[in-house]
mmCIF file of C-alpha atoms in Angstrom:
data_model
loop_
_atom_site.group_PDB
_atom_site.id
_atom_site.type_symbol
_atom_site.label_atom_id
_atom_site.label_comp_id
_atom_site.label_asym_id
_atom_site.label_seq_id
_atom_site.Cartn_x
_atom_site.Cartn_y
_atom_site.Cartn_z
ATOM 1 C CA UNK N 20 -8.553 -74.789 34.804
ATOM 2 C CA UNK N 21 -7.067 -74.597 38.370
ATOM 3 C CA UNK N 22 -4.073 -72.342 38.992
ATOM 4 C CA UNK N 23 -1.770 -73.327 41.805
ATOM 5 C CA UNK N 24 0.414 -70.278 41.734
ATOM 6 C CA UNK N 25 -0.312 -66.686 42.494
ATOM 7 C CA UNK N 26 1.862 -64.322 40.439
ATOM 8 C CA UNK N 27 1.585 -60.784 39.306
ATOM 9 C CA UNK N 28 2.865 -61.643 35.794
ATOM 10 C CA UNK N 29 0.753 -64.740 35.141
ATOM 11 C CA UNK N 30 -2.924 -64.787 34.241
ATOM 12 C CA UNK N 31 -4.688 -68.109 33.677
ATOM 13 C CA UNK N 32 -8.152 -68.192 32.009
ATOM 14 C CA UNK N 33 -9.970 -71.155 30.549
ATOM 15 C CA UNK N 34 -7.263 -73.149 28.837
ATOM 16 C CA UNK N 35 -4.953 -70.175 28.116
ATOM 17 C CA UNK N 36 -2.082 -68.925 30.149
ATOM 18 C CA UNK N 37 -0.701 -65.403 29.545
ATOM 19 C CA UNK N 38 2.819 -64.684 30.870
ATOM 20 C CA UNK N 39 4.069 -61.186 30.881
ATOM 21 C CA UNK N 40 7.857 -60.752 30.949
ATOM 22 C CA UNK N 41 9.982 -57.872 29.775
ATOM 23 C CA UNK N 42 7.015 -56.061 28.078
ATOM 24 C CA UNK N 43 6.300 -59.090 26.004
ATOM 25 C CA UNK N 44 3.136 -61.195 26.361
ATOM 26 C CA UNK N 45 3.573 -64.855 25.751
ATOM 27 C CA UNK N 46 0.294 -66.876 25.216
ATOM 28 C CA UNK N 47 0.247 -70.630 25.883
ATOM 29 C CA UNK N 48 -2.578 -73.089 25.232
ATOM 30 C CA UNK N 49 -2.702 -75.716 27.908
ATOM 31 C CA UNK N 50 -3.498 -79.312 27.071
ATOM 32 C CA UNK N 51 -3.588 -82.308 29.454
ATOM 33 C CA UNK N 52 0.012 -83.357 28.596
ATOM 34 C CA UNK N 53 1.730 -80.188 27.398
ATOM 35 C CA UNK N 54 1.704 -76.378 26.942
ATOM 36 C CA UNK N 55 2.004 -75.026 23.487
ATOM 37 C CA UNK N 56 3.115 -71.477 22.763
ATOM 38 C CA UNK N 57 0.397 -69.919 20.514
ATOM 39 C CA UNK N 58 1.721 -66.366 19.936
ATOM 40 C CA UNK N 59 3.987 -63.668 21.224
ATOM 41 C CA UNK N 60 2.961 -60.005 21.385
ATOM 42 C CA UNK N 61 4.838 -56.896 22.373
ATOM 43 C CA UNK N 62 2.605 -55.209 24.921
ATOM 44 C CA UNK N 63 1.918 -51.569 25.489
ATOM 45 C CA UNK N 64 4.926 -49.839 26.965
ATOM 46 C CA UNK N 65 4.444 -48.995 30.640
ATOM 47 C CA UNK N 66 5.178 -45.264 30.545
ATOM 48 C CA UNK N 67 6.805 -43.794 33.599
ATOM 49 C CA UNK N 68 8.342 -47.075 34.600
ATOM 50 C CA UNK N 69 11.421 -47.349 32.366
ATOM 51 C CA UNK N 70 14.251 -46.257 34.669
ATOM 52 C CA UNK N 71 13.943 -46.908 38.379
ATOM 53 C CA UNK N 72 15.621 -47.623 41.636
ATOM 54 C CA UNK N 73 14.693 -50.442 44.094
ATOM 55 C CA UNK N 74 14.506 -49.416 47.795
ATOM 56 C CA UNK N 75 15.211 -52.820 49.130
ATOM 57 C CA UNK N 76 16.606 -53.117 52.633
ATOM 58 C CA UNK N 77 14.298 -50.364 54.011
ATOM 59 C CA UNK N 78 10.835 -51.927 54.436
ATOM 60 C CA UNK N 79 11.867 -55.409 53.160
ATOM 61 C CA UNK N 80 14.696 -57.847 53.899
ATOM 62 C CA UNK N 81 15.706 -55.486 56.637
ATOM 63 C CA UNK N 82 18.838 -56.037 58.714
ATOM 64 C CA UNK N 83 17.003 -54.542 61.662
ATOM 65 C CA UNK N 84 13.211 -54.245 62.086
ATOM 66 C CA UNK N 85 13.609 -51.215 64.455
ATOM 67 C CA UNK N 86 12.092 -47.797 64.518
ATOM 68 C CA UNK N 87 15.577 -46.289 64.114
ATOM 69 C CA UNK N 88 16.201 -48.269 60.942
ATOM 70 C CA UNK N 89 12.895 -47.408 59.394
ATOM 71 C CA UNK N 90 13.229 -43.704 60.367
ATOM 72 C CA UNK N 91 16.745 -43.302 58.923
ATOM 73 C CA UNK N 92 17.409 -45.817 56.095
ATOM 74 C CA UNK N 93 15.567 -43.891 53.406
ATOM 75 C CA UNK N 94 14.845 -40.162 53.708
ATOM 76 C CA UNK N 95 13.212 -37.468 51.577
ATOM 77 C CA UNK N 96 16.654 -36.374 50.414
ATOM 78 C CA UNK N 97 17.287 -39.895 48.992
ATOM 79 C CA UNK N 98 14.073 -39.536 46.923
ATOM 80 C CA UNK N 99 15.111 -36.121 45.713
ATOM 81 C CA UNK N 100 18.557 -37.531 44.617
ATOM 82 C CA UNK N 101 16.909 -40.427 42.722
ATOM 83 C CA UNK N 102 14.661 -37.958 40.857
ATOM 84 C CA UNK N 103 17.831 -35.738 40.209
ATOM 85 C CA UNK N 104 19.478 -38.758 38.523
ATOM 86 C CA UNK N 105 16.753 -38.849 35.938
ATOM 87 C CA UNK N 106 14.869 -41.839 37.250
ATOM 88 C CA UNK N 107 11.190 -42.088 36.606
ATOM 89 C CA UNK N 108 10.139 -44.472 39.387
ATOM 90 C CA UNK N 109 11.074 -46.267 42.553
ATOM 91 C CA UNK N 110 10.275 -49.792 43.541
ATOM 92 C CA UNK N 111 9.091 -49.922 47.202
ATOM 93 C CA UNK N 112 9.319 -53.530 48.381
ATOM 94 C CA UNK N 113 7.532 -54.176 51.777
ATOM 95 C CA UNK N 114 7.447 -57.163 54.062
ATOM 96 C CA UNK N 115 4.021 -57.899 55.556
ATOM 97 C CA UNK N 116 5.456 -57.801 59.039
ATOM 98 C CA UNK N 117 6.407 -54.146 58.643
ATOM 99 C CA UNK N 118 2.718 -53.206 58.245
ATOM 100 C CA UNK N 119 0.822 -55.967 60.154
ATOM 101 C CA UNK N 120 1.322 -58.300 63.078
ATOM 102 C CA UNK N 121 1.435 -62.076 62.677
ATOM 103 C CA UNK N 122 -2.226 -62.039 63.721
ATOM 104 C CA UNK N 123 -3.084 -59.649 60.839
ATOM 105 C CA UNK N 124 -3.537 -56.525 62.840
ATOM 106 C CA UNK N 125 -2.397 -53.240 61.258
ATOM 107 C CA UNK N 126 0.867 -51.563 62.273
ATOM 108 C CA UNK N 127 0.068 -47.937 61.520
ATOM 109 C CA UNK N 128 3.782 -46.911 62.003
ATOM 110 C CA UNK N 129 4.669 -49.177 59.179
ATOM 111 C CA UNK N 130 2.040 -47.728 56.901
ATOM 112 C CA UNK N 131 3.328 -44.184 57.809
ATOM 113 C CA UNK N 132 6.714 -45.031 56.146
ATOM 114 C CA UNK N 133 4.862 -46.007 52.930
ATOM 115 C CA UNK N 134 2.770 -42.856 53.159
ATOM 116 C CA UNK N 135 5.955 -40.734 53.621
ATOM 117 C CA UNK N 136 7.533 -42.318 50.517
ATOM 118 C CA UNK N 137 4.460 -41.690 48.469
ATOM 119 C CA UNK N 138 4.457 -38.081 49.609
ATOM 120 C CA UNK N 139 8.089 -37.624 48.638
ATOM 121 C CA UNK N 140 7.660 -39.380 45.330
ATOM 122 C CA UNK N 141 4.697 -37.061 44.484
ATOM 123 C CA UNK N 142 6.880 -34.051 45.407
ATOM 124 C CA UNK N 143 9.716 -35.120 43.123
ATOM 125 C CA UNK N 144 7.521 -36.539 40.359
ATOM 126 C CA UNK N 145 8.431 -40.239 40.716
ATOM 127 C CA UNK N 146 6.145 -43.171 39.999
ATOM 128 C CA UNK N 147 6.054 -46.031 42.506
ATOM 129 C CA UNK N 148 5.870 -49.814 42.186
ATOM 130 C CA UNK N 149 4.422 -51.090 45.505
ATOM 131 C CA UNK N 150 5.787 -54.638 45.899
ATOM 132 C CA UNK N 151 4.691 -57.108 48.544
ATOM 133 C CA UNK N 152 8.053 -58.580 49.059
ATOM 134 C CA UNK N 153 7.104 -61.075 51.826
ATOM 135 C CA UNK N 154 3.643 -62.312 52.591
ATOM 136 C CA UNK N 155 2.545 -64.233 55.722
ATOM 137 C CA UNK N 156 3.636 -67.781 54.899
ATOM 138 C CA UNK N 157 5.604 -66.890 51.725
ATOM 139 C CA UNK N 158 9.039 -65.630 51.057
ATOM 140 C CA UNK N 159 11.030 -66.233 47.864
ATOM 141 C CA UNK N 160 14.008 -67.389 50.032
ATOM 142 C CA UNK N 161 12.931 -70.887 50.971
ATOM 143 C CA UNK N 162 15.009 -70.735 54.138
ATOM 144 C CA UNK N 163 13.066 -67.828 55.537
ATOM 145 C CA UNK N 164 9.713 -69.498 56.164
ATOM 146 C CA UNK N 165 8.783 -72.950 57.177
ATOM 147 C CA UNK N 166 7.005 -74.861 54.375
ATOM 148 C CA UNK N 167 7.344 -72.122 51.753
ATOM 149 C CA UNK N 168 5.336 -74.104 49.185
ATOM 150 C CA UNK N 169 2.430 -74.351 51.572
ATOM 151 C CA UNK N 170 1.324 -70.851 50.510
ATOM 152 C CA UNK N 171 0.264 -72.171 47.116
ATOM 153 C CA UNK N 172 -2.088 -74.806 48.522
ATOM 154 C CA UNK N 173 -3.116 -73.474 51.921
ATOM 155 C CA UNK N 174 -6.386 -71.423 51.587
ATOM 156 C CA UNK N 175 -5.878 -69.783 54.980
ATOM 157 C CA UNK N 176 -2.544 -68.314 53.892
ATOM 158 C CA UNK N 177 -4.079 -67.231 50.594
ATOM 159 C CA UNK N 178 -7.047 -65.580 52.320
ATOM 160 C CA UNK N 179 -4.582 -63.690 54.533
ATOM 161 C CA UNK N 180 -2.761 -62.535 51.361
ATOM 162 C CA UNK N 181 -6.005 -61.396 49.769
ATOM 163 C CA UNK N 182 -6.953 -59.514 52.960
ATOM 164 C CA UNK N 183 -3.667 -57.654 53.046
ATOM 165 C CA UNK N 184 -3.928 -56.769 49.393
ATOM 166 C CA UNK N 185 -7.499 -55.593 49.965
ATOM 167 C CA UNK N 186 -6.187 -53.220 52.679
ATOM 168 C CA UNK N 187 -3.373 -51.939 50.498
ATOM 169 C CA UNK N 188 -5.629 -51.364 47.487
ATOM 170 C CA UNK N 189 -8.265 -49.458 49.555
ATOM 171 C CA UNK N 190 -5.562 -47.373 51.107
ATOM 172 C CA UNK N 191 -3.494 -46.638 47.946
ATOM 173 C CA UNK N 192 -5.895 -46.942 45.017
ATOM 174 C CA UNK N 193 -6.207 -43.176 45.133
ATOM 175 C CA UNK N 194 -2.584 -43.029 43.836
ATOM 176 C CA UNK N 195 -3.429 -44.841 40.574
ATOM 177 C CA UNK N 196 -1.962 -42.052 38.420
ATOM 178 C CA UNK N 197 1.564 -42.770 39.622
ATOM 179 C CA UNK N 198 1.491 -46.159 41.461
ATOM 180 C CA UNK N 199 1.239 -49.738 40.322
ATOM 181 C CA UNK N 200 1.041 -52.914 42.454
ATOM 182 C CA UNK N 201 3.453 -55.918 42.269
ATOM 183 C CA UNK N 202 1.403 -58.516 43.955
ATOM 184 C CA UNK N 203 4.128 -60.907 45.103
ATOM 185 C CA UNK N 204 7.832 -60.812 44.768
ATOM 186 C CA UNK N 205 9.711 -63.496 42.829
ATOM 187 C CA UNK N 206 7.408 -66.443 42.814
ATOM 188 C CA UNK N 207 9.948 -69.238 42.554
ATOM 189 C CA UNK N 208 8.674 -72.070 44.627
#
């Protein structure tokens, strides 16, 4: 079975597709002409990820991709306030171009903002969802990248995506006790 989409919530194997949505696992059997739902299961509750805040606008969908913006938009005190409100996690969306160039070279200053957020979350006992919000060649807003559907068929763009996630996983896998990965934001194309 060939899967044309990459999505953190869909797993395709043999002729079965598993779709995870709102802590429910839907299983579908795929036939040549149709998909048939075979069963629905309530999955294990993801503890520590029940009440959270999205930090959009900081390292993703930025109004300004400047040092001043990145250095001032979210601060340690903001993370402290979020923890004080009783939240158990933050979602940290990042655009690829905050942490790497269009040629795929690392931007260490971008990674430093992620590292700072991780340090603050550890200090205030918050879990983290690290979300790749925009990948080279893909953005959920079809007006943001030329040929947004090309990402799903272009192996060069996909290899670039894999390489970035390989770097992110190597760098942040040590945080597995309080961090999960969201591979790609809002796959809608």
